Coordinates of N, CA and C in Angstrom, one line a residue:
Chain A
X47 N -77.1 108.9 90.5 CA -78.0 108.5 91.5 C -77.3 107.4 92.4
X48 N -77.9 107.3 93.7 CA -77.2 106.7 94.7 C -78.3 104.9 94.4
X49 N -76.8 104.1 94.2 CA -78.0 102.9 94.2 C -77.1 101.7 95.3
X50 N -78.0 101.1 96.0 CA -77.1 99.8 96.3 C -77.3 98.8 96.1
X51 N -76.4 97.4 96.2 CA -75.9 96.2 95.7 C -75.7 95.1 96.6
X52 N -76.3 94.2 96.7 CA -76.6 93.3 97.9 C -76.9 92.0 97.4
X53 N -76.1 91.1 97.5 CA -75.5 89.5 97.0 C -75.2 88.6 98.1
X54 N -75.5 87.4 98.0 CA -76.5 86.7 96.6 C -77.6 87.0 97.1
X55 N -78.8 86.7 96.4 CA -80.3 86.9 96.8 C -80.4 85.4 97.3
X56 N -80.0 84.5 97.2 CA -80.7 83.4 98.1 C -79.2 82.5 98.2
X57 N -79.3 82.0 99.9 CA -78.2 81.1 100.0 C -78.4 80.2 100.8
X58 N -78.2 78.5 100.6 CA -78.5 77.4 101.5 C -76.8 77.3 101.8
X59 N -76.9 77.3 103.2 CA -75.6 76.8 103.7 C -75.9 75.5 105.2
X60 N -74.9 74.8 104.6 CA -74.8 73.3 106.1 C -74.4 74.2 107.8
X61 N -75.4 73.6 108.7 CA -74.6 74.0 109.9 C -73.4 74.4 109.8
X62 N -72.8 75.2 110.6 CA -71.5 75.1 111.1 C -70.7 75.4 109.7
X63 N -71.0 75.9 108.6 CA -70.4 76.6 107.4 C -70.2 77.9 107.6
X64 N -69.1 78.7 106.8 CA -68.9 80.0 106.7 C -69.9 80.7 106.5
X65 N -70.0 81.9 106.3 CA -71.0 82.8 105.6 C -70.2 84.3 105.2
X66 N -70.4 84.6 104.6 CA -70.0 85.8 104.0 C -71.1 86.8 102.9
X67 N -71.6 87.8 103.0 CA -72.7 88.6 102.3 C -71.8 89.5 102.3
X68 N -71.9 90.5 101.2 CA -71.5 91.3 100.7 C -72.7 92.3 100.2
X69 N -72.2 93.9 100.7 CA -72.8 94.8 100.1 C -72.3 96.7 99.8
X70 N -72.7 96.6 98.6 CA -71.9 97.7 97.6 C -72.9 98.7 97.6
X71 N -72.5 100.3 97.7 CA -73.1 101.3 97.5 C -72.3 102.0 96.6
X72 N -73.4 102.4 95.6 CA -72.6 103.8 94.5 C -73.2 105.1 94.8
X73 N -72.1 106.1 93.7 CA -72.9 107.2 93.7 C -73.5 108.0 95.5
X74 N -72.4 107.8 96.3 CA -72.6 108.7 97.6 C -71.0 108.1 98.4
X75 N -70.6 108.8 99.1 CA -69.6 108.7 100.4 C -69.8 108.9 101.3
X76 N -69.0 107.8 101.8 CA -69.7 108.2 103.6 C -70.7 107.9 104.2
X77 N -71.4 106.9 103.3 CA -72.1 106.9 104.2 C -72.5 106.1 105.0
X78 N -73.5 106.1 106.0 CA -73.7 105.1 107.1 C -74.5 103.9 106.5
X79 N -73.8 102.6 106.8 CA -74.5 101.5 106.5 C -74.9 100.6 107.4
X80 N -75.8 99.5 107.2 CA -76.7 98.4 108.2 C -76.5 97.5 107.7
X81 N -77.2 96.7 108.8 CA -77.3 95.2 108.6 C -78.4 94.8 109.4
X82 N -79.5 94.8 108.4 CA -80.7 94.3 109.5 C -81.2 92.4 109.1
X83 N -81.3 92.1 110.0 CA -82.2 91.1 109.8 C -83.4 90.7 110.6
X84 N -84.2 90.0 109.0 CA -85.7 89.7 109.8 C -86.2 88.3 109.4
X85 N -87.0 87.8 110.5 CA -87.5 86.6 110.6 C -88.7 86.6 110.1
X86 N -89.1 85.0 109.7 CA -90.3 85.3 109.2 C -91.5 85.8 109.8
X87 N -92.1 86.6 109.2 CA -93.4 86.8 109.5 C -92.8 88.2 111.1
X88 N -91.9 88.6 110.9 CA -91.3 89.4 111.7 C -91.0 90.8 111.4
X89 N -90.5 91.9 112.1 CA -89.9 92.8 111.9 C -88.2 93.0 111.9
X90 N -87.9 94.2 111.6 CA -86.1 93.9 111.5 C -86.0 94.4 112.5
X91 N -84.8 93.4 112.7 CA -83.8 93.8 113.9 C -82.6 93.9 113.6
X92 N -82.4 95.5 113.8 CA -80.7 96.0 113.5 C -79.6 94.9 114.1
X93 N -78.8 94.6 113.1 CA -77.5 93.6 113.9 C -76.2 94.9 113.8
X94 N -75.3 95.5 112.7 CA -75.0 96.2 113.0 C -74.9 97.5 112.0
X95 N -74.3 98.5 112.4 CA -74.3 99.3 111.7 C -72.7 100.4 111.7
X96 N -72.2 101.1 110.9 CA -71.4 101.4 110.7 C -71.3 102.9 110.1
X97 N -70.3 103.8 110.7 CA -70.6 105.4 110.4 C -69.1 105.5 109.2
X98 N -68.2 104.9 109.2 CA -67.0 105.3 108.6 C -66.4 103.7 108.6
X99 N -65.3 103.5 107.8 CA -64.0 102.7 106.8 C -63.9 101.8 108.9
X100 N -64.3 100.8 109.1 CA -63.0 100.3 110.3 C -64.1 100.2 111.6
X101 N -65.1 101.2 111.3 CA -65.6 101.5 112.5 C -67.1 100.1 112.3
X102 N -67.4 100.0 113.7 CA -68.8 99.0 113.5 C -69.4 98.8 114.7
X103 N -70.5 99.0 115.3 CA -71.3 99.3 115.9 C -72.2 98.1 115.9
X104 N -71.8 97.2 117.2 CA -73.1 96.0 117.1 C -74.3 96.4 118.1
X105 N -75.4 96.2 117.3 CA -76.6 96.1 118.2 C -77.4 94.5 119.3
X106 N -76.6 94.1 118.8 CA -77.1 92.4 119.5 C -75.8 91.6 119.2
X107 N -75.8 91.3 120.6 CA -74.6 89.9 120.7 C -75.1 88.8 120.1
X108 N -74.2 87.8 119.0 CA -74.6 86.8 118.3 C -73.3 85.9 117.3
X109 N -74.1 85.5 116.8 CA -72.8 84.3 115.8 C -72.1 85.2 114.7
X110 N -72.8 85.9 114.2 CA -72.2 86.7 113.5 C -71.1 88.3 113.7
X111 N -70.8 88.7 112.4 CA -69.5 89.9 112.8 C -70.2 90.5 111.4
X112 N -69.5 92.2 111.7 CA -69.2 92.8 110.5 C -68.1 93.5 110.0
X113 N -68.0 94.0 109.3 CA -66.4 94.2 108.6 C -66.7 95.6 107.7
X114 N -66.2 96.5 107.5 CA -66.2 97.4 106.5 C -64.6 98.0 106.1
X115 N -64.2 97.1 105.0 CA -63.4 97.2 104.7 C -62.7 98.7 103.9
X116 N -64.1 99.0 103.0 CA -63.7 100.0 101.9 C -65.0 101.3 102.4
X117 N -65.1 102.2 102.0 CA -65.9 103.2 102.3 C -67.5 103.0 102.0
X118 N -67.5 102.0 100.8 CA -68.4 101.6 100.4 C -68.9 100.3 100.4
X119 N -68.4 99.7 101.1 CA -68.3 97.9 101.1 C -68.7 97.5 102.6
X120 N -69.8 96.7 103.0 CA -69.7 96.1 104.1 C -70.1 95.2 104.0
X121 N -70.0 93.8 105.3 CA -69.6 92.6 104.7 C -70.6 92.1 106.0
X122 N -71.2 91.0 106.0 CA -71.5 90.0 106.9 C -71.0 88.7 107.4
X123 N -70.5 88.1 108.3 CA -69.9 87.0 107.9 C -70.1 86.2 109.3
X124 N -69.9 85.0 109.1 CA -69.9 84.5 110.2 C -69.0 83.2 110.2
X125 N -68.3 82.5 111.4 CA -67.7 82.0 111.2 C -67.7 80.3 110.8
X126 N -68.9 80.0 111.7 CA -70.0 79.3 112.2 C -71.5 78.8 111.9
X127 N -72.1 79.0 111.2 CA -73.2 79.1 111.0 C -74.4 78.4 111.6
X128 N -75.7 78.5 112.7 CA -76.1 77.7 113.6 C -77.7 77.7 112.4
X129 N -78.8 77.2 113.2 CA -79.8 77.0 112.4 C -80.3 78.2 112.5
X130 N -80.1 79.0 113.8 CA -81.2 80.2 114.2 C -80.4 81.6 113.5
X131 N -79.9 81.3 112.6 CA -78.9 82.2 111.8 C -79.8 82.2 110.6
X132 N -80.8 81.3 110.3 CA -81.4 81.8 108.8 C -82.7 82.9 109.2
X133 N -82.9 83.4 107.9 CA -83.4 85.0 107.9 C -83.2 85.4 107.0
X134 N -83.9 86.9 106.7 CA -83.6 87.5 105.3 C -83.0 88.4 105.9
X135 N -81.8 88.6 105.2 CA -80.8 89.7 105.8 C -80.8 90.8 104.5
X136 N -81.0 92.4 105.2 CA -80.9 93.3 104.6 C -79.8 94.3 104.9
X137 N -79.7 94.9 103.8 CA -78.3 95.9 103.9 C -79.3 97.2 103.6
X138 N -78.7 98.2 104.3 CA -79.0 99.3 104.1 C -78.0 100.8 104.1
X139 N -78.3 101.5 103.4 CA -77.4 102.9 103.7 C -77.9 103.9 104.0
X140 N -77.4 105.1 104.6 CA -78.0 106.9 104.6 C -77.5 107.4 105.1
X141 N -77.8 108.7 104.7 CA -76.6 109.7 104.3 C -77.4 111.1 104.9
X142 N -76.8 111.8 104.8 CA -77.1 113.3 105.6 C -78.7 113.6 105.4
X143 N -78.3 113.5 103.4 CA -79.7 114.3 102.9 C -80.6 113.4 102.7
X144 N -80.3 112.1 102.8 CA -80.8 111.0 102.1 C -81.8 109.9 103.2
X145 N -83.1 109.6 103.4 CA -83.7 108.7 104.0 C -82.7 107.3 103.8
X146 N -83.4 105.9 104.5 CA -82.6 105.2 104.8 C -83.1 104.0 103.3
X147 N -82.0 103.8 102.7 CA -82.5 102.9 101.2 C -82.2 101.6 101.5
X148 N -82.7 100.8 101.1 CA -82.7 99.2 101.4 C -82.6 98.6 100.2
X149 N -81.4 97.4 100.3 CA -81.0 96.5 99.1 C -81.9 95.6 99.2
X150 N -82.0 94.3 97.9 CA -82.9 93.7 97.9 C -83.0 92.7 98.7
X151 N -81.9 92.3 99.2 CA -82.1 91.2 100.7 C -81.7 90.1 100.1
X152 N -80.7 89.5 101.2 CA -80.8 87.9 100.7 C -81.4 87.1 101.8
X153 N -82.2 85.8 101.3 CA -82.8 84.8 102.3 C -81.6 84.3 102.2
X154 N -81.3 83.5 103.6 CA -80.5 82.5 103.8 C -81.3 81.7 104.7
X155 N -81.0 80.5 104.3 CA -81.3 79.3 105.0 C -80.4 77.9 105.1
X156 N -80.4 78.1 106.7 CA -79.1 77.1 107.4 C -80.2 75.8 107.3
X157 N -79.1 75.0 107.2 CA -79.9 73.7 106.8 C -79.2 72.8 107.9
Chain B
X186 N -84.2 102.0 125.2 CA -84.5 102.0 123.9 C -85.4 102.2 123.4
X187 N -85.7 102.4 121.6 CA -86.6 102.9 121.2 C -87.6 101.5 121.2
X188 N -88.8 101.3 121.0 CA -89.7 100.4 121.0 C -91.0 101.1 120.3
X189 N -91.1 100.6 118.8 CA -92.0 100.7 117.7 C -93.3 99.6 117.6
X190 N -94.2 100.0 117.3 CA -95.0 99.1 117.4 C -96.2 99.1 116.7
X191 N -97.2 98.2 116.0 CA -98.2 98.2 115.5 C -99.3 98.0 116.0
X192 N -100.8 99.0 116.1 CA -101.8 98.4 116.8 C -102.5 97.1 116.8
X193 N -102.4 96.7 114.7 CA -102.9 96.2 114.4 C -102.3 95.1 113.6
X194 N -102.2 93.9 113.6 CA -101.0 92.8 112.7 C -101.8 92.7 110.9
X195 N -102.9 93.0 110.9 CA -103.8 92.7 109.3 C -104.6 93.6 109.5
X196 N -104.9 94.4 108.5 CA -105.9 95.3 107.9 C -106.5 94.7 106.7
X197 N -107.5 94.6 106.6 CA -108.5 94.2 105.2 C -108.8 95.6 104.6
X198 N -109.2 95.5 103.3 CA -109.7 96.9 103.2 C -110.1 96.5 101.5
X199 N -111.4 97.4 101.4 CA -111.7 97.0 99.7 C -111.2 98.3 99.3
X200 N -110.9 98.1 97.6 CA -109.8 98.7 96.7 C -111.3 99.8 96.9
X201 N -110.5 101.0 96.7 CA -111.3 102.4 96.6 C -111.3 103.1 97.7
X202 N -111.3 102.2 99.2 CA -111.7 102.8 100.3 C -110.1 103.3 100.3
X203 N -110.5 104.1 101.5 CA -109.0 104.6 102.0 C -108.6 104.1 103.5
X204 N -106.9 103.9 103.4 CA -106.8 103.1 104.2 C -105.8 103.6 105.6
X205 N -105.9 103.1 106.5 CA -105.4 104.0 107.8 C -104.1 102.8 108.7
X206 N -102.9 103.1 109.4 CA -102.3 101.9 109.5 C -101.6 102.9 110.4
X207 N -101.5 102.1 111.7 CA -101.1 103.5 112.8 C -100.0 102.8 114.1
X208 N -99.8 103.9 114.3 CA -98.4 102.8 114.8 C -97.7 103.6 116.1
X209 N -97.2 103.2 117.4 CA -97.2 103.7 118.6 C -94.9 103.6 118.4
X210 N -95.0 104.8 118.8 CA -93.3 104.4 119.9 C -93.0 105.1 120.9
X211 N -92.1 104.6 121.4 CA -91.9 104.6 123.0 C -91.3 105.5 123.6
X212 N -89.8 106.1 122.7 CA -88.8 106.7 123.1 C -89.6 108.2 122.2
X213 N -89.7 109.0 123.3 CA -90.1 110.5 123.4 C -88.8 111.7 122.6
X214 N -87.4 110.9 122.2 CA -86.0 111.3 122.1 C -85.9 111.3 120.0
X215 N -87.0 110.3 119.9 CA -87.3 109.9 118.6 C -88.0 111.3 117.7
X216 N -87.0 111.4 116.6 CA -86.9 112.7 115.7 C -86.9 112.4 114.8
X217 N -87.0 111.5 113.9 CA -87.6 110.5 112.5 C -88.1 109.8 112.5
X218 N -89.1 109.5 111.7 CA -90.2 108.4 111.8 C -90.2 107.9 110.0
X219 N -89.9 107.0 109.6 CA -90.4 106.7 108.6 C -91.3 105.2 107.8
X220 N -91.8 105.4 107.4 CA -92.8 104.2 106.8 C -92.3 103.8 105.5
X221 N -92.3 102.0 105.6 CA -91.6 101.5 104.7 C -93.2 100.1 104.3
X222 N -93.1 100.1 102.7 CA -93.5 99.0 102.1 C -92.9 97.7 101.6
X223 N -93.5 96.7 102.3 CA -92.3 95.7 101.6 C -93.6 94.5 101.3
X224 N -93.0 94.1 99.9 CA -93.6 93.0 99.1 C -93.0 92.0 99.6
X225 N -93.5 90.4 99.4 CA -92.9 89.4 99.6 C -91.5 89.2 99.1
X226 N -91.0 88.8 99.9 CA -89.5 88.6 99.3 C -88.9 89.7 98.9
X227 N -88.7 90.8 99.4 CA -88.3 92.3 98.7 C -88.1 92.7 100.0
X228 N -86.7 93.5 99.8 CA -86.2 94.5 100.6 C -87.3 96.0 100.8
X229 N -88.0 96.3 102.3 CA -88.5 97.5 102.5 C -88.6 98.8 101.2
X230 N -89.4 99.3 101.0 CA -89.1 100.3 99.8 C -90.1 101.5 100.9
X231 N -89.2 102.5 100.6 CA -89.4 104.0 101.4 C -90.5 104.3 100.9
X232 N -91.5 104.6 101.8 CA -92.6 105.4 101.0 C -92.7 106.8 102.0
X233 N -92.5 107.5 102.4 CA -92.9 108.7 103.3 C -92.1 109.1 104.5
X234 N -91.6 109.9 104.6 CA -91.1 110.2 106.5 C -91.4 111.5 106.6
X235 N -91.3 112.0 108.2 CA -91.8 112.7 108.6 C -90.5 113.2 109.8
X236 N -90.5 114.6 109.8 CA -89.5 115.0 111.1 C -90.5 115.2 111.9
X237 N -89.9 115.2 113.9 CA -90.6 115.9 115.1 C -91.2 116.9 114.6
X238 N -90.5 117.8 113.8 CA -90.9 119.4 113.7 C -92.1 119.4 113.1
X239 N -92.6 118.8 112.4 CA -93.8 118.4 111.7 C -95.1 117.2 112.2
X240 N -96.2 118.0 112.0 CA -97.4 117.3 112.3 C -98.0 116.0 111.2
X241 N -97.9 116.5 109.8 CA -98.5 115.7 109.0 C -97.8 116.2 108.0
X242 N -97.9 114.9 107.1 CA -96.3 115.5 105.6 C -97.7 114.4 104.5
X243 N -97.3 115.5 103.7 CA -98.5 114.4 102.4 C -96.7 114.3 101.2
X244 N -97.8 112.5 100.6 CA -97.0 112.1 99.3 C -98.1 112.0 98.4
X245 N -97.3 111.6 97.4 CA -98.7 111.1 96.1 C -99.7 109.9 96.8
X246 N -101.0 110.2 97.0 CA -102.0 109.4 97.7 C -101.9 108.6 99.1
X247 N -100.6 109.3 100.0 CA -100.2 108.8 101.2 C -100.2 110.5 102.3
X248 N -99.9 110.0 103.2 CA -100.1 111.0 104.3 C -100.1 110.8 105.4
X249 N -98.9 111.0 105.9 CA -98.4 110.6 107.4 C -98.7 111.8 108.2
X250 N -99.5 111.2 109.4 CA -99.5 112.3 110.8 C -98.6 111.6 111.8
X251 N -98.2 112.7 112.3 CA -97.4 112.6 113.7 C -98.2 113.2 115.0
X252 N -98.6 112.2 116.1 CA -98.7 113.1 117.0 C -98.1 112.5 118.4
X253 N -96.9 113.9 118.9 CA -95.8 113.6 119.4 C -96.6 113.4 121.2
X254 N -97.6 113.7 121.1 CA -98.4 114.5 123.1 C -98.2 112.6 123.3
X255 N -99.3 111.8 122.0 CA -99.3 110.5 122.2 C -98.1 109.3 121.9
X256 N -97.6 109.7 121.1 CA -96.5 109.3 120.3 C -97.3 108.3 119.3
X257 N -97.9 109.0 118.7 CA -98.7 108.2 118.1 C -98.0 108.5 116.1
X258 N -98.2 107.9 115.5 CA -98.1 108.4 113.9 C -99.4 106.9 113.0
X259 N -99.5 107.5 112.1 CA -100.1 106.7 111.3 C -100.0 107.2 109.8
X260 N -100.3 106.3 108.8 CA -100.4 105.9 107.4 C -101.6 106.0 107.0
X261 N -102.0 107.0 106.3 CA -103.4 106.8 105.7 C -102.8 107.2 103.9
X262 N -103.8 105.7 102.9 CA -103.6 105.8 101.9 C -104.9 105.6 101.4
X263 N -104.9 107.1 100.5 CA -105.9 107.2 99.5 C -106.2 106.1 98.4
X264 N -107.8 106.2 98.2 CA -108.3 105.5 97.2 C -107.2 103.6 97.1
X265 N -107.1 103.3 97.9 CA -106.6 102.0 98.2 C -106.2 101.4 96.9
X266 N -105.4 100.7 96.6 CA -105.1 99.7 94.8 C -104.6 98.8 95.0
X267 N -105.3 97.5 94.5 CA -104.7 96.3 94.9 C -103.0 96.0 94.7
X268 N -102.4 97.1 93.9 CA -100.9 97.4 94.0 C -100.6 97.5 95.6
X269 N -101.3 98.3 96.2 CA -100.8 98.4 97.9 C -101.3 97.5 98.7
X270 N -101.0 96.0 98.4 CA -101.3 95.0 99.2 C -99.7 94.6 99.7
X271 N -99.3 94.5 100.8 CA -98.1 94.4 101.7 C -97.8 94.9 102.7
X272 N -96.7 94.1 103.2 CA -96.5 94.4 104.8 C -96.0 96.1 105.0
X273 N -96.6 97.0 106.2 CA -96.0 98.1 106.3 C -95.5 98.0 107.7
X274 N -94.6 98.4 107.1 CA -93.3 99.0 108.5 C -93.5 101.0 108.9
X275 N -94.0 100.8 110.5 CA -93.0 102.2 110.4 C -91.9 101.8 111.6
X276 N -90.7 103.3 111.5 CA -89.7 103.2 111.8 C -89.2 104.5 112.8
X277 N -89.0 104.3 113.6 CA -88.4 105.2 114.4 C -87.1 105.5 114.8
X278 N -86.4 107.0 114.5 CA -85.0 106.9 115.0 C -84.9 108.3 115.5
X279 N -84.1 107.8 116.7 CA -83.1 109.4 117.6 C -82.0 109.7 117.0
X280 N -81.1 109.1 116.6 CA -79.4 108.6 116.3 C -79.4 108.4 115.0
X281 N -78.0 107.1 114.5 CA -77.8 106.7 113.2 C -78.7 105.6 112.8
X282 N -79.6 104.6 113.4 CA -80.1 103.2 113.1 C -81.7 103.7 113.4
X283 N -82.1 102.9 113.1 CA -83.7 102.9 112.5 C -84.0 101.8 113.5
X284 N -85.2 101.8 114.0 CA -86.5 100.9 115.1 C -87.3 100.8 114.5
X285 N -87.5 99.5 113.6 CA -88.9 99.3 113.5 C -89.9 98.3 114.4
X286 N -91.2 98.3 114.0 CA -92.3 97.7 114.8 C -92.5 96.6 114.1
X287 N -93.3 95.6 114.3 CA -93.6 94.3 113.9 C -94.1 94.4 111.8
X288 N -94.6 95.5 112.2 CA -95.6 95.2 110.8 C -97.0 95.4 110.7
X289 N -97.8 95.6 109.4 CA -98.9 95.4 109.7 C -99.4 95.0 107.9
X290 N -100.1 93.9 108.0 CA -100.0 93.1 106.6 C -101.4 94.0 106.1
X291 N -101.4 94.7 104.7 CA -102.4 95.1 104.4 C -102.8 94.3 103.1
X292 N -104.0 93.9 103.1 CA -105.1 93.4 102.0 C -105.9 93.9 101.3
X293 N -105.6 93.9 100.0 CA -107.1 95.3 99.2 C -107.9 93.9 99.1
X294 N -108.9 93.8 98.6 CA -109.7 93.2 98.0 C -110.9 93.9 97.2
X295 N -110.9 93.2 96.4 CA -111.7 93.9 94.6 C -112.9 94.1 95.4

């Protein structure tokens, strides 16, 4: 069964700090993954999304980047981190046959 | 762009009744629609989707209509359980990425 893997569940970082999220899918290839985030008391807003290994697709200009290194691996990161960068960031995947599955999200909060 | 949206931000509803949660989009190009549950602090959990091709799709005690003339869809869930207290999302997509709307926070009460 197809599951995914989305780390860490909660992270305080200082202004103007790195950031990096990471998120793992098993049990499928290829498939297309996201990066949504949402604000409190808000809906998600796609930041980016990715169909294949290299490729990445931004939906909103911002502080952040994404990366997909491996087939299964995509990455969040930023270089910078401002205050309007906290939110709960979700990862998502899907696949041909498959609706769109969502990991458990991590809260971050820029301090 | 697509633009998803909720009529209503809170629904109350007492446990037993059945409950209705309806939701407008914009883009006419939109060929999946899906409704997502999400508990506090918890990533969205799938509960139902529906293709264009289709008018109304039933799950266990859920049942999405589509109607494409309005662009209208909604959520109606049977016999209400204070288990289904949380925010619903639906979601609309033409392409590879998903539109959702604000939300709509549902409340059972005993």
């Amino acid at each position: 069964s197809q599951t995914i893997h989305q780390w860490p569940a909660t992270l305080v970082q200082p202004v103007g700090s790195p950031l990096s999220l990471e998120c793992t899918v098993e049990g499928t290839s290829n498939p297309n993954l996201y990066w949504y985030r949402q604000a409190a008391g808000r809906g998600l807003q796609l930041l980016f999304y990715s169909v294949g290994i290299g490729q990445i697709s931004s939906e909103v200009p911002q502080n952040l980047s994404a990366s997909r290194p491996q087939d299964r691996q995509f990455i969040l990161s930023s270089k910078k981190l401002l205050l309007s960068d906290s939110g709960f960031y979700l990862c998502a995947w899907s696949g041909q046959l498959y609706g769109y599955t969502f990991g458990s999200g991590t809260r971050l909060t820029v301090v | 762009g697509e633009s998803v949206g909720l009529h209503l931000p809170t629904l109350s509803v007492q446990e037993g009744d059945n409950s209705i949660i309806n939701c407008a989009y914009s883009n006419s190009a939109s060929d999946y629609f899906i409704w997502y549950k999400q508990e506090s602090g918890k990533g969205p959990q799938f509960i139902i989707d529906i293709r264009s091709n289709m008018d109304k799709r039933q799950g266990q005690r859920v049942t999405v209509l589509l109607n494409k003339t309005v662009k209208h869809l909604s959520l109606q869930i049977a016999a209400t359980q204070p288990g289904d207290s949380a925010v619903y999302f639906c979601a609309g997509s033409s392409g590879y990425a998903l539109n959702f709307g604000k939300g709509t926070s549902l409340l059972v009460t005993p």
